[in-house]
Amino acid sequence: MTTHHPFDDFGKHLFSENVMKETLPYPIYKKWKTATRKDDALDLNTADAIAHAMKAWAMEKGVTHFTHWFQPMTGSTAEKHDSFVEPGEYAQAISRFSGKNLIKGEGDASSFPSGGLRATFEARGYTYWDCTSPAFIRDNVLCIPTIFVSYNGDTLDKKAPLLKSIDAISKQATRIVNLFKDKDIRQVHPMVGLEQEYFLIDKKLFEQRMDLQHCGRTLFGSMPPNGQGVADHYFGSIPRRVAAFMKEVDEELWKLGIYAKTEHNEAAPCQFEIAPLFAQANIAVDQNQIIMDILRTTADKHEMSCLLHEKPFQGVNGSGKHNNWSLVTDDGQNLLEPGERPHENIRFLLFVCAVIKAVDTFPELLRMAASCYNNDYRLGGHEAPPAVISICMGSYLEDVLMRLDKQEKGSLKDNESTAISLVSLADVPKDTSDRNRTSPFAFTGNKFEFRMVGSSRSAATTNTVLNTIVADALGEIADELKDYKYIDDIRRQSLQICRRIMKQHHRILFSGDGYSQAWMIEAKKRGLPNISCYIDTIPSLTAAKAVDVFQNNGVYKQHELEARSEILYEEFINSVRVEVKTLLDVSKKCLLPGLIKEIKFYSDALQSLPKPHLFYEKKINKLLKLLDKFNDQYHVLKHKNLDARPLTANREIARHMNDEVVPALKSLRDIIDEIEESISYENYPVPSYEDLLTSV
Ligand code: ADP
Ligand code: MG
């Protein structure tokens, strides 16, 4: 009898490197490998051979269609299916999939936002195979990861800039590693591990909340009496229904060759987390998109709804997507590993200082790249980092770095042993269990963890920004070191560079309580930006220093940045508009009739009494007052929303939405929540927070 091992199906749906090795003639496999290293472009014959093998592999598994899978600027994914079928000579169906089909597709994706990039010149957009990310099968379709580019070469997606940023950081990091000449390396890969948080709630209840359906979050609702006090949820036992869901999610992911590893309850009730093993940045970003999709579709199968919104419930923890990031050479050295051997230390310090400089120079960009409208509701409390960006290095490393800053130039002896004793890092505590959860950007042993990223966001932009700004800092360092020939000189000079960076950028280091008011005051003193509104971060994308850093590193051209900034404003405006429309609708069609019924209930009761009764009168008065407030605020929101009509520039509309409409939404919500507290269950027509948060 054969038994089925749980991992027998691992990678079954992935056209992985191993499958390529097995199914392709060796010279073709080698050519593909060379192309992934960007040493040579793929020729059409090679592409034909790969396409043929891919099709054969997929059809054996019952696949009939293929799609160029891409990541438009909306941050989600898109696909257009084509079947392999073609007419044969005698009216029979034959299958065909050519190298051309594999490499290039013409996506008629004109409905995707382009921020004007496609209107101005040529409407057509093309998808091109990203041969560094493996093809996979989902729902009987062969999905080919692609980038999406306009006729004249402008990037129309989130993936192409990410790939460019990976090239940029690889180039600059490689220069530095090779200066130290341990062994010549060819590439450095940014590695990324994404922890994904999400909520699960019962589907039937979800369907009764229009706000959840349309906006992904509750627009009203007051906290249950025990609130988040359901503390035993965290790492508590996983409910059986959720365990069955997670099992299926794991199985699906394993089939796709994704190493889904950890799963647990998160801090809030009904909140969970999944984290796969880290991978090269572009692959990790693809995998995260697949994970979000599989979470949603699998939840649906289990009669639940998966909420990926950053803040589905007010007063309850929000969800993030922790972006763990490191740099690993093609021969496997993690450049953020402090290392046991002293000579590795100075190189480690150089890379850490490059990150410090990058983050301190571009905090607004990072804040923007991690965020969206939803994330504003999450940042600054409940286990989420504040809106001020700072780096927590841990006390040991912070001390080492600060000592560099304090060293007077003359006090450094010109010999290497001083350098080594100063930076003996062999004892850097490896235990990261006590690390600071309030920090948006924390060094955790051998990687940085950027915790600001919102759960619904594509991780592409976050990593594009991170790679680019660090590439830029590394580039400057490499330029400064390139003329030194002797290793001792390089080390000495490196130490000087670290000292200088620390002098200029030490203000970004902070290991204390990021939630405290004292830190907000201190951060202000240090001149660190504290941008509480997402839309105020959008201009950072087109600021002169951002344009320079992206252009100089070959990641975005200026007009591509301008287009993206337009799209971000549009996205923001649309999100708020949908919320307004939804809240007005629910108010009018559902909450208001409930309140009126409640008033009628008490009036009828009062009238049926032999004489007036104070309790009933008071109750009716209170409800009538709420009705007035409700009605007034309903109209305030409606009119504030309409007030945007004469505005034409997205930036102005977004400003108005942010300053006028969002507060009006909040005020109406507050009144609704007050009504919820005063009304009987019978006349509160939607599931409450308590119902939702105990539903799985
Ligand atoms: P936490 O304690 O925050 O849950 P984990 O140690 O479980 O963190 O790791 C979280 C994520 O970080 C996982 O996806 C893991 O694979 C990833 N990770 C671990 N090491 C690295 C690294 N060197 N570079 C990038 N990601 C990493
Ligand atoms: Mg984490």
XYZ file of C-alpha atoms and ligand atoms in Angstrom:
724
model
C 0.000 0.000 0.000
C 1.345 3.411 -0.843
C 0.810 6.162 1.652
C 0.445 9.795 0.716
C 3.040 11.935 2.381
C 1.796 15.454 3.223
C 4.552 16.994 1.105
C 4.198 14.650 -1.872
C 2.368 17.365 -3.748
C 4.858 20.082 -2.859
C 5.577 22.166 -5.942
C 3.215 20.104 -8.086
C 1.772 23.269 -9.617
C 5.038 25.124 -10.053
C 7.158 25.107 -13.189
C 10.190 25.291 -10.983
C 13.850 25.272 -11.797
C 13.905 21.546 -11.051
C 11.092 20.860 -13.481
C 12.929 22.932 -16.071
C 16.078 20.941 -15.510
C 14.146 17.735 -16.039
C 12.026 18.765 -18.993
C 14.325 20.990 -21.027
C 17.333 20.007 -23.130
C 20.371 20.992 -21.070
C 21.608 23.779 -23.419
C 18.145 25.369 -23.277
C 18.081 25.167 -19.499
C 21.528 26.819 -19.399
C 20.356 29.613 -21.682
C 17.375 30.269 -19.433
C 19.658 30.313 -16.408
C 21.946 32.820 -18.131
C 18.949 34.979 -18.960
C 17.785 35.009 -15.342
C 21.204 36.360 -14.406
C 20.722 38.987 -17.088
C 23.992 37.987 -18.720
C 22.282 37.396 -22.034
C 18.808 37.876 -23.509
C 16.630 34.894 -24.395
C 16.495 34.110 -28.110
C 13.313 32.969 -29.763
C 14.434 29.359 -30.249
C 15.104 29.013 -26.548
C 11.769 30.607 -25.751
C 10.037 28.199 -28.162
C 11.595 25.225 -26.449
C 10.663 26.494 -22.975
C 7.113 27.301 -24.084
C 6.712 23.819 -25.502
C 7.948 22.161 -22.315
C 5.749 24.415 -20.201
C 2.682 23.582 -22.237
C 3.358 19.851 -22.145
C 3.892 19.956 -18.384
C 0.719 21.978 -17.829
C -1.518 19.990 -20.181
C -0.514 16.776 -18.471
C -2.193 18.274 -15.424
C -5.376 19.052 -17.315
C -4.562 22.706 -18.030
C -6.117 24.146 -21.181
C -5.452 27.875 -20.832
C -2.560 30.186 -20.174
C -2.452 33.737 -18.952
C 0.064 36.517 -18.645
C -0.296 37.224 -14.947
C 0.667 40.795 -14.044
C 0.416 43.350 -11.281
C -1.214 46.569 -12.473
C -0.794 49.806 -10.588
C -3.916 49.075 -8.565
C -1.733 46.781 -6.464
C -3.747 43.658 -7.216
C -3.195 41.143 -9.995
C -4.711 40.780 -13.425
C -4.927 38.113 -16.038
C -6.453 37.469 -19.430
C -6.967 33.830 -20.363
C -6.160 32.320 -23.734
C -6.522 28.665 -24.517
C -3.827 26.563 -26.138
C -6.302 25.370 -28.703
C -5.821 26.019 -32.406
C -7.538 24.525 -35.435
C -5.747 21.591 -37.032
C -5.831 20.710 -40.696
C -8.893 18.441 -40.530
C -11.073 20.472 -38.200
C -9.544 18.843 -35.163
C -8.159 20.791 -32.199
C -4.445 20.934 -31.705
C -2.590 22.683 -28.932
C -0.007 25.312 -29.501
C 2.016 27.613 -27.293
C 4.921 29.389 -28.912
C 7.913 31.211 -27.551
C 6.304 34.418 -28.775
C 3.169 33.685 -26.740
C 5.347 33.038 -23.741
C 7.484 36.119 -24.025
C 5.052 38.783 -25.061
C 1.352 39.434 -24.837
C -0.825 42.342 -25.784
C -3.004 42.988 -22.825
C -6.041 44.999 -23.707
C -5.965 46.187 -20.163
C -7.178 49.664 -20.932
C -9.375 49.710 -17.859
C -6.402 49.734 -15.515
C -5.301 53.092 -14.183
C -2.287 54.454 -15.999
C -2.145 57.932 -14.516
C -2.187 59.313 -18.056
C 0.754 57.240 -19.277
C -1.274 55.523 -21.954
C -3.496 58.337 -23.085
C -0.704 60.625 -24.161
C 1.100 58.493 -26.654
C -0.138 55.049 -27.487
C -2.932 53.219 -25.807
C -1.422 49.789 -26.179
C 0.215 47.973 -23.295
C 2.267 44.811 -23.511
C 3.072 42.096 -21.036
C 6.545 40.540 -21.047
C 7.574 37.348 -19.305
C 9.565 37.800 -16.080
C 11.721 34.729 -16.552
C 13.105 35.047 -13.011
C 9.750 34.181 -11.441
C 8.438 30.667 -12.118
C 5.185 29.973 -13.934
C 2.479 28.224 -11.937
C -0.947 26.656 -12.285
C -4.046 28.068 -10.624
C -7.564 26.888 -11.288
C -6.432 24.975 -14.342
C -4.726 27.974 -15.891
C -1.021 28.240 -16.561
C -0.022 31.608 -15.066
C 3.072 33.261 -16.472
C 4.411 36.079 -14.297
C 4.914 39.119 -16.484
C 5.638 42.806 -16.366
C 3.307 45.308 -18.025
C 4.794 48.051 -20.179
C 3.393 50.654 -22.552
C 4.197 50.882 -26.237
C 6.952 53.388 -25.582
C 8.467 51.491 -22.688
C 6.898 53.201 -19.665
C 6.202 50.800 -16.849
C 2.492 50.328 -16.230
C 2.731 47.942 -13.325
C 4.271 47.381 -9.919
C 6.550 44.559 -10.921
C 8.816 46.152 -13.527
C 10.027 48.910 -11.169
C 10.605 46.279 -8.505
C 12.805 44.276 -10.868
C 14.719 47.423 -11.769
C 15.266 48.243 -8.101
C 16.544 44.706 -7.530
C 19.076 45.208 -10.316
C 20.102 48.547 -8.834
C 20.751 47.228 -5.357
C 22.418 44.108 -6.669
C 24.827 46.195 -8.699
C 25.827 48.519 -5.868
C 25.981 45.876 -3.151
C 28.112 43.664 -5.392
C 30.594 46.502 -5.907
C 31.054 46.825 -2.173
C 31.319 43.125 -1.442
C 33.927 42.725 -4.135
C 35.998 45.579 -2.746
C 36.596 43.438 0.307
C 37.496 40.599 -2.036
C 36.479 37.663 0.045
C 35.629 35.990 -3.162
C 34.296 37.686 -6.252
C 30.528 37.522 -6.377
C 28.238 38.361 -9.281
C 24.945 39.272 -7.673
C 23.304 40.246 -4.425
C 19.648 39.406 -3.920
C 17.363 41.373 -1.660
C 15.520 38.632 0.253
C 12.046 39.235 1.594
C 9.809 37.384 4.027
C 6.284 38.756 4.315
C 4.133 38.075 7.347
C 0.518 38.538 6.373
C -2.160 39.370 8.927
C -5.871 38.986 8.237
C -9.275 38.596 9.853
C -11.774 35.819 9.311
C -15.449 36.265 9.936
C -18.499 34.215 9.189
C -19.686 34.701 5.624
C -23.373 34.990 6.516
C -22.620 37.882 8.860
C -20.286 39.455 6.322
C -23.092 39.445 3.795
C -25.287 41.391 6.181
C -22.757 44.211 6.462
C -22.754 46.386 3.368
C -19.770 48.292 4.720
C -17.648 45.151 4.913
C -18.747 44.091 1.473
C -18.055 47.385 -0.250
C -15.264 48.912 1.808
C -13.602 45.942 3.494
C -14.060 47.593 6.881
C -16.851 48.413 9.258
C -17.889 52.048 8.937
C -19.702 51.935 12.247
C -20.036 49.649 15.242
C -19.188 49.934 18.888
C -16.900 47.715 20.867
C -18.323 44.761 22.784
C -18.022 44.950 26.590
C -15.029 42.600 26.754
C -13.547 44.195 23.647
C -10.108 43.126 22.781
C -9.918 41.734 26.273
C -10.298 38.342 24.723
C -6.574 38.170 25.361
C -6.359 34.412 25.388
C -6.994 34.520 21.663
C -3.394 35.419 20.962
C -1.480 32.214 20.278
C -4.445 30.452 21.821
C -5.814 27.349 20.206
C -6.928 27.865 16.643
C -10.690 27.303 16.238
C -11.469 24.020 14.458
C -13.126 25.675 11.499
C -10.148 27.977 11.043
C -7.743 25.052 11.399
C -9.510 23.290 8.516
C -9.237 26.471 6.481
C -5.528 26.861 7.265
C -4.876 23.235 6.334
C -6.371 23.805 2.930
C -4.498 27.101 2.493
C -1.241 25.315 3.311
C -1.948 22.504 0.883
C -2.713 24.945 -1.895
C 0.401 26.953 -1.197
C 2.625 23.909 -0.963
C 1.389 22.763 -4.360
C 2.610 26.105 -5.665
C 5.984 25.556 -4.089
C 5.386 28.222 -1.429
C 6.875 27.287 1.905
C 3.980 28.329 4.110
C 5.426 27.944 7.572
C 3.904 29.722 10.493
C 0.291 30.263 11.286
C -1.162 31.544 14.455
C -3.830 33.595 16.084
C -2.993 37.264 16.214
C -3.688 39.747 18.975
C -7.270 40.565 18.078
C -10.165 38.140 18.122
C -10.692 36.529 14.701
C -7.284 37.785 13.574
C -4.635 35.451 12.195
C -1.273 35.492 10.502
C 0.469 33.452 7.868
C 4.150 33.682 6.983
C 5.973 31.796 4.271
C 9.706 31.313 4.244
C 11.561 34.278 2.779
C 12.516 34.303 -0.894
C 14.075 36.628 -3.462
C 12.172 39.902 -3.359
C 10.338 39.589 -6.687
C 9.302 36.026 -5.943
C 8.246 36.894 -2.399
C 6.064 39.697 -3.760
C 4.456 37.368 -6.323
C 3.905 34.764 -3.638
C 2.301 37.293 -1.328
C -0.208 38.191 -4.058
C -0.987 34.496 -4.461
C -1.292 34.062 -0.696
C -3.782 36.928 -0.414
C -5.799 35.430 -3.237
C -5.758 31.930 -1.770
C -6.723 33.249 1.665
C -9.769 34.928 0.161
C -10.910 32.078 -2.053
C -10.318 29.383 0.557
C -12.170 31.358 3.234
C -15.098 31.552 0.874
C -15.118 27.761 0.485
C -15.234 27.430 4.260
C -18.191 29.807 4.569
C -16.012 32.578 5.937
C -14.797 35.913 4.602
C -11.184 36.925 4.778
C -10.631 40.618 5.510
C -7.290 41.975 4.366
C -8.158 45.577 5.242
C -5.721 47.370 7.557
C -8.376 48.319 10.088
C -11.627 46.415 9.715
C -12.765 47.225 13.267
C -12.289 50.469 15.145
C -10.737 49.946 18.556
C -9.412 46.507 17.639
C -5.893 45.750 16.372
C -5.356 46.360 12.709
C -3.523 44.138 10.243
C -0.087 44.652 8.795
C 2.261 42.972 6.434
C 5.664 42.837 8.061
C 8.337 43.145 5.417
C 11.455 41.267 6.539
C 14.348 42.276 4.328
C 17.974 41.293 3.987
C 20.698 41.165 1.345
C 22.199 37.844 0.388
C 25.061 37.272 -2.058
C 24.832 34.665 -4.805
C 27.180 32.503 -2.748
C 24.862 32.652 0.240
C 26.363 35.278 2.576
C 23.796 37.394 4.364
C 25.318 40.877 4.352
C 23.226 41.833 7.377
C 24.621 38.996 9.455
C 26.884 40.605 12.063
C 29.236 37.639 11.692
C 31.619 35.946 14.038
C 34.786 36.965 12.265
C 35.982 40.487 12.883
C 36.816 41.265 9.281
C 33.187 40.740 8.375
C 32.162 43.317 10.894
C 33.217 46.392 9.057
C 31.416 45.241 5.940
C 28.335 44.548 8.043
C 28.555 48.029 9.563
C 28.843 49.588 6.126
C 25.636 47.901 4.989
C 23.814 48.831 8.194
C 24.979 52.433 7.853
C 23.792 52.495 4.245
C 20.327 51.452 5.455
C 20.414 54.069 8.227
C 21.346 56.779 5.778
C 18.704 55.676 3.268
C 15.902 55.548 5.804
C 16.820 58.872 7.374
C 17.041 60.527 3.954
C 13.755 59.191 2.612
C 11.352 58.622 5.530
C 8.396 60.199 3.700
C 8.862 57.874 0.735
C 8.908 54.840 2.978
C 5.837 56.041 4.817
C 4.109 56.481 1.453
C 5.218 53.132 0.074
C 3.924 51.247 3.096
C 0.602 52.992 3.218
C -2.775 53.692 1.790
C -5.867 55.436 3.083
C -6.765 52.403 5.205
C -3.403 52.303 6.922
C -3.991 55.719 8.511
C -6.563 54.070 10.739
C -4.050 51.509 11.888
C -0.784 53.348 12.501
C 0.008 54.690 15.915
C -1.473 52.163 18.262
C -2.708 48.679 18.955
C 0.530 46.867 18.112
C 1.025 48.947 14.968
C 3.990 51.270 14.624
C 3.540 55.050 14.807
C 3.605 57.254 11.718
C 7.105 58.517 12.613
C 9.778 56.400 10.993
C 12.727 55.423 13.146
C 15.089 52.466 13.279
C 15.457 50.202 16.276
C 18.850 48.487 16.166
C 18.629 46.906 19.611
C 20.622 48.303 22.472
C 23.892 46.497 21.739
C 24.231 47.601 18.133
C 22.855 51.021 18.840
C 25.621 51.410 21.370
C 28.284 50.306 18.884
C 26.934 52.698 16.287
C 26.632 55.605 18.679
C 30.214 55.067 19.769
C 31.221 55.492 16.147
C 29.377 58.758 16.102
C 31.015 60.007 19.284
C 34.605 59.051 18.323
C 36.588 62.145 17.614
C 38.547 61.916 14.447
C 41.922 62.191 16.140
C 41.185 59.517 18.664
C 40.936 56.804 16.049
C 44.270 55.159 15.598
C 45.155 54.465 12.053
C 45.441 50.779 12.474
C 43.016 48.069 11.861
C 43.028 46.591 15.325
C 41.348 49.708 16.671
C 38.717 49.314 14.085
C 38.206 45.720 15.013
C 38.094 46.217 18.746
C 35.705 49.072 18.285
C 33.353 46.948 16.290
C 33.614 43.526 17.748
C 30.190 42.255 16.942
C 30.540 38.621 17.777
C 28.388 39.136 20.852
C 25.452 40.791 19.190
C 22.553 39.170 21.012
C 20.919 36.753 18.619
C 17.784 36.475 20.703
C 15.257 38.772 19.194
C 12.402 37.765 21.443
C 12.493 40.978 23.454
C 12.525 43.175 20.422
C 10.629 46.305 20.243
C 7.201 45.861 18.688
C 6.547 49.584 18.627
C 9.290 50.261 16.099
C 8.370 50.685 12.456
C 11.777 49.556 11.235
C 13.628 47.121 13.441
C 16.848 45.177 13.058
C 16.000 41.621 14.051
C 19.241 39.665 14.208
C 20.186 39.445 10.535
C 17.427 41.329 8.714
C 15.390 44.497 8.950
C 11.702 44.204 9.641
C 9.594 47.028 8.244
C 6.331 46.789 10.139
C 4.521 49.787 8.810
C 3.313 48.096 5.639
C -0.455 47.710 5.452
C -1.968 44.258 5.112
C -3.850 44.920 1.877
C -0.936 46.590 0.107
C 1.128 45.054 -2.633
C 4.614 44.655 -1.190
C 6.082 45.625 -4.562
C 6.262 49.365 -4.003
C 7.603 49.025 -0.475
C 10.479 46.922 -1.712
C 11.024 49.048 -4.800
C 11.544 52.069 -2.559
C 13.631 50.234 -0.001
C 15.911 48.675 -2.619
C 16.342 51.936 -4.497
C 17.190 54.173 -1.564
C 19.622 51.643 -0.103
C 21.148 51.083 -3.572
C 21.737 54.809 -3.760
C 23.473 54.946 -0.383
C 25.583 51.903 -1.268
C 26.469 53.460 -4.616
C 27.858 56.549 -2.924
C 29.866 54.412 -0.540
C 31.226 52.278 -3.380
C 32.232 55.407 -5.296
C 34.120 56.677 -2.307
C 35.960 53.407 -1.779
C 36.707 52.500 -5.348
C 40.118 54.108 -5.584
C 41.586 52.370 -2.565
C 43.642 49.363 -3.504
C 44.729 47.850 -0.222
C 42.351 46.118 2.063
C 43.627 47.931 5.148
C 42.956 51.266 3.493
C 39.507 50.134 2.440
C 38.663 49.086 5.976
C 40.002 52.264 7.480
C 38.136 54.378 4.983
C 34.979 52.317 5.510
C 35.117 53.063 9.177
C 35.412 56.759 8.417
C 32.380 56.517 6.181
C 30.385 54.785 8.925
C 31.405 57.468 11.401
C 30.336 60.187 9.039
C 26.994 58.526 8.320
C 26.379 58.096 12.025
C 27.186 61.743 12.664
C 24.695 62.841 10.054
C 21.959 60.287 10.599
C 22.035 59.047 14.177
C 18.763 60.881 14.867
C 16.868 58.081 13.109
C 17.930 55.516 15.731
C 15.436 54.949 18.486
C 14.942 51.857 20.610
C 12.398 53.108 23.138
C 8.613 53.022 23.250
C 7.396 54.238 19.884
C 3.849 54.726 21.177
C 4.767 57.141 23.929
C 3.949 60.815 23.823
C 7.523 61.502 24.923
C 8.795 59.953 21.687
C 6.493 62.137 19.595
C 8.008 65.190 21.282
C 11.542 63.863 20.981
C 11.022 62.890 17.315
C 9.874 66.409 16.593
C 12.962 67.808 18.296
C 15.094 65.548 16.133
C 13.330 66.823 13.038
C 11.861 63.469 12.061
C 8.714 63.824 10.004
C 5.478 62.691 11.626
C 3.005 62.502 8.783
C -0.320 61.440 10.136
C -2.277 61.609 6.863
C -1.488 59.319 4.014
C -2.227 61.882 1.328
C 0.457 64.146 2.748
C 3.001 61.475 1.860
C 2.072 61.343 -1.812
C 4.064 64.480 -2.812
C 7.206 62.684 -1.597
C 6.979 60.540 -4.717
C 7.549 63.471 -7.047
C 9.806 65.586 -4.816
C 13.128 66.515 -6.428
C 15.170 64.185 -4.244
C 12.881 61.240 -5.047
C 12.988 61.916 -8.773
C 16.788 62.011 -8.556
C 17.146 58.823 -6.586
C 14.761 56.873 -8.824
C 16.179 58.215 -12.077
C 19.806 57.833 -11.073
C 19.222 54.222 -10.165
C 17.224 53.467 -13.295
C 13.986 52.645 -11.504
C 11.399 55.262 -12.488
C 11.464 58.184 -14.888
C 9.955 61.449 -13.736
C 6.737 61.121 -15.733
C 6.283 57.578 -14.444
C 6.410 58.966 -10.918
C 3.943 61.690 -11.781
C 1.576 59.083 -13.195
C 1.849 57.024 -10.031
C 1.172 60.001 -7.857
C -2.027 60.676 -9.843
C -3.094 57.070 -9.382
C -2.541 57.231 -5.640
C -4.741 60.309 -5.380
C -7.417 58.635 -7.503
C -7.245 55.526 -5.379
C -7.641 57.589 -2.216
C -10.552 59.580 -3.606
C -12.329 56.441 -4.747
C -11.883 54.727 -1.406
C -13.407 57.660 0.451
C -16.233 58.031 -2.078
C -17.225 54.405 -1.765
C -17.240 54.764 2.013
C -19.427 57.850 1.869
C -21.895 56.268 -0.508
C -22.043 53.110 1.567
C -22.509 54.875 4.884
C -25.214 57.153 3.501
C -26.990 54.156 2.027
C -26.866 52.046 5.161
C -27.940 55.049 7.212
C -30.957 55.786 5.120
C -32.100 52.300 4.233
C -31.301 50.411 7.331
C -30.224 52.343 10.422
C -32.745 55.161 10.236
C -35.776 52.828 9.902
C -34.421 50.858 12.876
C -34.182 53.988 14.993
C -37.672 55.079 14.025
C -39.073 51.679 14.962
C -37.381 51.992 18.324
C -38.942 55.411 18.890
C -42.326 54.064 17.860
C -41.922 51.144 20.210
C -41.437 53.471 23.192
C -44.139 55.914 22.107
C -46.640 53.089 21.750
C -45.604 51.756 25.120
C -45.988 55.183 26.677
C -49.409 55.683 25.213
C -50.591 52.351 26.470
C -49.808 53.373 30.027
C -52.564 54.843 32.195
C -50.428 57.894 32.964
C -47.160 59.361 31.631
C -44.020 57.735 32.894
C -40.737 59.577 33.266
C -38.535 56.690 32.154
C -40.317 56.348 28.834
C -40.384 60.066 28.275
C -36.690 60.367 28.922
C -35.927 57.457 26.655
C -38.050 58.893 23.844
C -36.425 62.288 24.255
C -32.984 60.775 24.074
C -33.863 58.810 20.940
C -35.402 61.885 19.334
C -32.280 63.871 20.048
C -30.204 61.133 18.466
C -32.524 61.130 15.489
C -31.953 64.863 15.010
C -28.205 64.539 15.348
C -28.208 61.606 12.993
C -30.243 63.444 10.427
C -28.105 66.594 10.643
C -24.838 64.736 10.325
C -26.210 62.655 7.481
C -26.759 65.857 5.533
C -23.417 67.325 6.535
C -21.675 64.278 5.092
C -23.787 64.321 1.976
C -23.059 67.976 1.308
C -19.376 67.844 2.125
C -19.105 65.054 -0.371
C -20.917 67.095 -3.007
C -18.732 70.121 -2.271
C -15.894 68.340 -4.079
C -17.751 68.625 -7.369
C -16.281 71.903 -8.626
C -12.743 70.685 -7.930
C -10.868 69.199 -10.855
C -7.299 68.385 -9.821
C -6.996 65.042 -8.064
C -4.730 66.569 -5.502
C -7.310 69.165 -4.552
C -10.142 66.671 -4.463
C -8.084 64.392 -2.245
C -7.312 67.319 0.072
C -10.987 68.133 0.379
C -11.902 64.495 0.965
C -9.234 64.175 3.623
C -9.910 67.424 5.465
C -13.687 67.682 5.157
C -15.262 64.404 4.160
C -13.267 61.919 6.253
C -13.993 63.834 9.511
C -17.674 63.983 8.533
C -17.695 60.235 8.028
C -16.213 59.862 11.470
C -18.791 62.182 13.061
C -21.666 60.287 11.509
C -20.099 57.074 12.700
C -19.888 58.371 16.256
C -23.604 59.127 16.248
C -24.440 55.726 14.807
C -22.341 54.095 17.504
C -24.210 56.078 20.126
C -27.483 54.903 18.605
C -26.266 51.313 18.709
C -25.662 51.648 22.412
C -29.170 53.008 23.046
C -31.192 50.728 20.834
C -32.680 47.260 21.350
C -31.158 44.294 19.551
C -34.350 43.918 17.625
C -34.106 47.294 15.975
C -30.381 47.260 15.306
C -30.581 45.673 11.919
C -26.993 44.506 11.304
C -24.565 42.153 13.062
C -22.725 43.936 15.860
C -18.998 43.943 16.583
C -19.612 41.267 19.152
C -21.403 39.080 16.591
C -18.674 39.600 14.015
C -15.695 39.186 16.305
C -16.909 35.923 17.787
C -18.143 34.450 14.552
C -15.477 31.868 13.706
P 8.327 37.042 13.688
O 8.875 36.629 14.993
O 8.244 38.512 13.493
O 7.021 36.337 13.348
P 9.963 35.207 12.061
O 11.305 34.896 12.602
O 8.900 34.168 12.162
O 9.444 36.601 12.616
O 10.175 35.552 10.537
C 9.293 36.311 9.861
C 9.617 36.275 8.392
O 10.966 36.691 8.186
C 9.502 34.888 7.748
O 8.865 35.054 6.515
C 10.947 34.502 7.567
O 11.121 33.581 6.517
C 11.559 35.841 7.250
N 13.022 35.870 7.341
C 13.840 35.163 8.141
N 15.127 35.420 7.849
C 15.143 36.321 6.829
C 16.151 36.975 6.090
N 17.420 36.778 6.288
N 15.753 37.833 5.127
C 14.463 38.076 4.875
N 13.488 37.484 5.542
C 13.798 36.612 6.512
Mg 7.087 40.165 12.565
